[in-house]
Amino acid sequence: MDATLAEILASAWALLVRAAADPRHPCRVVQLATAGRDGAPHLRSVVLRDVDPAARVLRLHTDRRSAKVTEIAAEPRVALLAWDPRARLQLRVGGRAEVLTHGPAWQAAWEATPVGSRGDYAQLDPPGTPATAPLDAPRHPEPERNFAVILLTVDRLDWLRLAPGAHRRAGFVWSGDLPRATWLVP
Ligand SMILES: Cc1cc2nc3c(=O)[nH]c(=O)nc-3n(C[C@H](O)[C@H](O)[C@H](O)COP(=O)(O)O)c2cc1C
């Protein structure tokens, strides 16, 4: 018997929560799309750091000097994709992104970042800067100055589960607290 739309939505959030908590989960790494300044889509992999289903917020971390931060400042509407090959499940999320570079939530995220991972924010030059050679060890004395938190507030979710002869798709759109939910032709 098919799950109800409410059950599907709950299972989608549960999957994202598990993915953020488990480094080996296939959806721990998701793909984040932003609109470039020229209108072209830009896509990259990012680690899903935390999920708050009640607030509908996903947390990501990045270098504040990266292109995605500039793009979000100009166009906060972003999209995110997760694919779980074990469940043969695709989640497509749309929403608005906000970049934090200070404040309690930013501070807590930085303090929770393992020392071994802080080097990811310690390059002297911004990510994507042309370089004449592979980079040396990180040297920025204050990597936290480069650290940014991205909070994505979800306002739409497209759920697609593949099964032989029985693909299922559902859509959820929020304009207030409760989503408009519907089955969709897969
Ligand atoms: C498996 C994987 C995980 C990654 N996780 C992150 C991440 O959590 N945050 C991040 O900013 N970049 C991450 N990256 C690097 C991005 O994909 C991207 O190369 C970088 O952020 C620069 O993107 P931008 O120039 O579009 O801003 C990851 C790459 C891979 C392959």
mmCIF file with all atom_site columns, N, CA, C and O and ligand atoms in Angstrom, residues 29 44-47 49 61-63 66-68 127, ligand 1:
data_model
loop_
_atom_site.group_PDB
_atom_site.id
_atom_site.type_symbol
_atom_site.label_atom_id
_atom_site.label_alt_id
_atom_site.label_comp_id
_atom_site.label_asym_id
_atom_site.label_entity_id
_atom_site.label_seq_id
_atom_site.pdbx_PDB_ins_code
_atom_site.Cartn_x
_atom_site.Cartn_y
_atom_site.Cartn_z
_atom_site.occupancy
_atom_site.B_iso_or_equiv
_atom_site.pdbx_formal_charge
_atom_site.auth_seq_id
_atom_site.auth_comp_id
_atom_site.auth_asym_id
_atom_site.auth_atom_id
_atom_site.pdbx_PDB_model_num
ATOM   1  N N   . VAL A 1 29  ? 26.561 14.075 1.279  1.00 0.00 ? 29  VAL A N   1
ATOM   2  C CA  . VAL A 1 29  ? 27.006 15.040 0.271  1.00 0.00 ? 29  VAL A CA  1
ATOM   3  C C   . VAL A 1 29  ? 25.850 15.285 -0.690 1.00 0.00 ? 29  VAL A C   1
ATOM   4  O O   . VAL A 1 29  ? 25.294 14.340 -1.252 1.00 0.00 ? 29  VAL A O   1
ATOM   5  N N   . ARG A 1 44  ? 27.454 22.610 -7.316 1.00 0.00 ? 44  ARG A N   1
ATOM   6  C CA  . ARG A 1 44  ? 28.612 22.013 -6.650 1.00 0.00 ? 44  ARG A CA  1
ATOM   7  C C   . ARG A 1 44  ? 28.155 21.100 -5.515 1.00 0.00 ? 44  ARG A C   1
ATOM   8  O O   . ARG A 1 44  ? 27.040 21.248 -5.008 1.00 0.00 ? 44  ARG A O   1
ATOM   9  N N   . SER A 1 45  ? 29.064 20.187 -5.144 1.00 0.00 ? 45  SER A N   1
ATOM   10 C CA  . SER A 1 45  ? 28.790 19.299 -4.007 1.00 0.00 ? 45  SER A CA  1
ATOM   11 C C   . SER A 1 45  ? 29.106 20.028 -2.715 1.00 0.00 ? 45  SER A C   1
ATOM   12 O O   . SER A 1 45  ? 30.103 20.755 -2.641 1.00 0.00 ? 45  SER A O   1
ATOM   13 N N   . VAL A 1 46  ? 28.286 19.802 -1.716 1.00 0.00 ? 46  VAL A N   1
ATOM   14 C CA  . VAL A 1 46  ? 28.552 20.329 -0.373 1.00 0.00 ? 46  VAL A CA  1
ATOM   15 C C   . VAL A 1 46  ? 28.097 19.284 0.651  1.00 0.00 ? 46  VAL A C   1
ATOM   16 O O   . VAL A 1 46  ? 27.252 18.440 0.354  1.00 0.00 ? 46  VAL A O   1
ATOM   17 N N   . VAL A 1 47  ? 28.658 19.386 1.837  1.00 0.00 ? 47  VAL A N   1
ATOM   18 C CA  . VAL A 1 47  ? 28.281 18.468 2.912  1.00 0.00 ? 47  VAL A CA  1
ATOM   19 C C   . VAL A 1 47  ? 27.069 19.028 3.652  1.00 0.00 ? 47  VAL A C   1
ATOM   20 O O   . VAL A 1 47  ? 27.046 20.207 4.020  1.00 0.00 ? 47  VAL A O   1
ATOM   21 N N   . ARG A 1 49  ? 25.303 19.585 6.807  1.00 0.00 ? 49  ARG A N   1
ATOM   22 C CA  . ARG A 1 49  ? 25.841 19.616 8.179  1.00 0.00 ? 49  ARG A CA  1
ATOM   23 C C   . ARG A 1 49  ? 24.774 19.421 9.240  1.00 0.00 ? 49  ARG A C   1
ATOM   24 O O   . ARG A 1 49  ? 25.041 18.862 10.299 1.00 0.00 ? 49  ARG A O   1
ATOM   25 N N   . HIS A 1 61  ? 28.215 24.510 5.260  1.00 0.00 ? 61  HIS A N   1
ATOM   26 C CA  . HIS A 1 61  ? 29.359 25.369 5.574  1.00 0.00 ? 61  HIS A CA  1
ATOM   27 C C   . HIS A 1 61  ? 30.145 25.661 4.304  1.00 0.00 ? 61  HIS A C   1
ATOM   28 O O   . HIS A 1 61  ? 30.224 24.806 3.421  1.00 0.00 ? 61  HIS A O   1
ATOM   29 N N   . THR A 1 62  ? 30.751 26.821 4.272  1.00 0.00 ? 62  THR A N   1
ATOM   30 C CA  . THR A 1 62  ? 31.552 27.153 3.093  1.00 0.00 ? 62  THR A CA  1
ATOM   31 C C   . THR A 1 62  ? 32.571 28.237 3.422  1.00 0.00 ? 62  THR A C   1
ATOM   32 O O   . THR A 1 62  ? 32.635 28.748 4.540  1.00 0.00 ? 62  THR A O   1
ATOM   33 N N   . ASP A 1 63  ? 33.365 28.576 2.422  1.00 0.00 ? 63  ASP A N   1
ATOM   34 C CA  . ASP A 1 63  ? 34.304 29.692 2.513  1.00 0.00 ? 63  ASP A CA  1
ATOM   35 C C   . ASP A 1 63  ? 33.555 30.955 2.085  1.00 0.00 ? 63  ASP A C   1
ATOM   36 O O   . ASP A 1 63  ? 32.951 30.987 1.008  1.00 0.00 ? 63  ASP A O   1
ATOM   37 N N   . SER A 1 66  ? 33.891 32.296 -1.399 1.00 0.00 ? 66  SER A N   1
ATOM   38 C CA  . SER A 1 66  ? 33.603 31.446 -2.567 1.00 0.00 ? 66  SER A CA  1
ATOM   39 C C   . SER A 1 66  ? 32.518 32.075 -3.439 1.00 0.00 ? 66  SER A C   1
ATOM   40 O O   . SER A 1 66  ? 31.713 32.896 -2.992 1.00 0.00 ? 66  SER A O   1
ATOM   41 N N   . ALA A 1 67  ? 32.504 31.614 -4.696 1.00 0.00 ? 67  ALA A N   1
ATOM   42 C CA  . ALA A 1 67  ? 31.556 32.175 -5.669 1.00 0.00 ? 67  ALA A CA  1
ATOM   43 C C   . ALA A 1 67  ? 30.119 31.992 -5.211 1.00 0.00 ? 67  ALA A C   1
ATOM   44 O O   . ALA A 1 67  ? 29.267 32.874 -5.406 1.00 0.00 ? 67  ALA A O   1
ATOM   45 N N   . LYS A 1 68  ? 29.821 30.876 -4.582 1.00 0.00 ? 68  LYS A N   1
ATOM   46 C CA  . LYS A 1 68  ? 28.428 30.611 -4.182 1.00 0.00 ? 68  LYS A CA  1
ATOM   47 C C   . LYS A 1 68  ? 27.913 31.671 -3.214 1.00 0.00 ? 68  LYS A C   1
ATOM   48 O O   . LYS A 1 68  ? 26.731 32.012 -3.224 1.00 0.00 ? 68  LYS A O   1
ATOM   49 N N   . PRO A 1 127 ? 38.792 30.686 -2.853 1.00 0.00 ? 127 PRO A N   1
ATOM   50 C CA  . PRO A 1 127 ? 38.594 29.498 -3.682 1.00 0.00 ? 127 PRO A CA  1
ATOM   51 C C   . PRO A 1 127 ? 38.357 29.909 -5.133 1.00 0.00 ? 127 PRO A C   1
ATOM   52 O O   . PRO A 1 127 ? 37.640 30.869 -5.397 1.00 0.00 ? 127 PRO A O   1
HETATM 53 C C1  . LIG B 2 .   ? 32.473 15.396 -1.677 1.00 0.00 ? 1   LIG B C1  1
HETATM 54 C C2  . LIG B 2 .   ? 32.634 16.910 -1.688 1.00 0.00 ? 1   LIG B C2  1
HETATM 55 C C3  . LIG B 2 .   ? 32.210 17.638 -0.588 1.00 0.00 ? 1   LIG B C3  1
HETATM 56 C C4  . LIG B 2 .   ? 32.354 19.027 -0.570 1.00 0.00 ? 1   LIG B C4  1
HETATM 57 N N1  . LIG B 2 .   ? 31.879 19.732 0.507  1.00 0.00 ? 1   LIG B N1  1
HETATM 58 C C5  . LIG B 2 .   ? 31.939 21.083 0.480  1.00 0.00 ? 1   LIG B C5  1
HETATM 59 C C6  . LIG B 2 .   ? 31.358 21.844 1.537  1.00 0.00 ? 1   LIG B C6  1
HETATM 60 O O1  . LIG B 2 .   ? 30.800 21.318 2.509  1.00 0.00 ? 1   LIG B O1  1
HETATM 61 N N2  . LIG B 2 .   ? 31.422 23.202 1.453  1.00 0.00 ? 1   LIG B N2  1
HETATM 62 C C7  . LIG B 2 .   ? 32.004 23.827 0.389  1.00 0.00 ? 1   LIG B C7  1
HETATM 63 O O2  . LIG B 2 .   ? 32.012 25.050 0.363  1.00 0.00 ? 1   LIG B O2  1
HETATM 64 N N3  . LIG B 2 .   ? 32.561 23.128 -0.617 1.00 0.00 ? 1   LIG B N3  1
HETATM 65 C C8  . LIG B 2 .   ? 32.543 21.775 -0.609 1.00 0.00 ? 1   LIG B C8  1
HETATM 66 N N4  . LIG B 2 .   ? 33.080 21.064 -1.638 1.00 0.00 ? 1   LIG B N4  1
HETATM 67 C C9  . LIG B 2 .   ? 33.732 21.803 -2.741 1.00 0.00 ? 1   LIG B C9  1
HETATM 68 C C10 . LIG B 2 .   ? 32.666 22.387 -3.668 1.00 0.00 ? 1   LIG B C10 1
HETATM 69 O O3  . LIG B 2 .   ? 32.076 21.335 -4.443 1.00 0.00 ? 1   LIG B O3  1
HETATM 70 C C11 . LIG B 2 .   ? 33.222 23.487 -4.584 1.00 0.00 ? 1   LIG B C11 1
HETATM 71 O O4  . LIG B 2 .   ? 34.273 22.983 -5.366 1.00 0.00 ? 1   LIG B O4  1
HETATM 72 C C12 . LIG B 2 .   ? 33.714 24.701 -3.785 1.00 0.00 ? 1   LIG B C12 1
HETATM 73 O O5  . LIG B 2 .   ? 32.875 24.959 -2.679 1.00 0.00 ? 1   LIG B O5  1
HETATM 74 C C13 . LIG B 2 .   ? 33.765 25.944 -4.670 1.00 0.00 ? 1   LIG B C13 1
HETATM 75 O O6  . LIG B 2 .   ? 32.472 26.193 -5.164 1.00 0.00 ? 1   LIG B O6  1
HETATM 76 P P1  . LIG B 2 .   ? 32.015 27.619 -5.732 1.00 0.00 ? 1   LIG B P1  1
HETATM 77 O O7  . LIG B 2 .   ? 33.224 28.195 -6.431 1.00 0.00 ? 1   LIG B O7  1
HETATM 78 O O8  . LIG B 2 .   ? 30.918 27.275 -6.677 1.00 0.00 ? 1   LIG B O8  1
HETATM 79 O O9  . LIG B 2 .   ? 31.569 28.453 -4.606 1.00 0.00 ? 1   LIG B O9  1
HETATM 80 C C14 . LIG B 2 .   ? 32.951 19.688 -1.675 1.00 0.00 ? 1   LIG B C14 1
HETATM 81 C C15 . LIG B 2 .   ? 33.364 18.940 -2.765 1.00 0.00 ? 1   LIG B C15 1
HETATM 82 C C16 . LIG B 2 .   ? 33.208 17.579 -2.772 1.00 0.00 ? 1   LIG B C16 1
HETATM 83 C C17 . LIG B 2 .   ? 33.678 16.805 -3.987 1.00 0.00 ? 1   LIG B C17 1
#
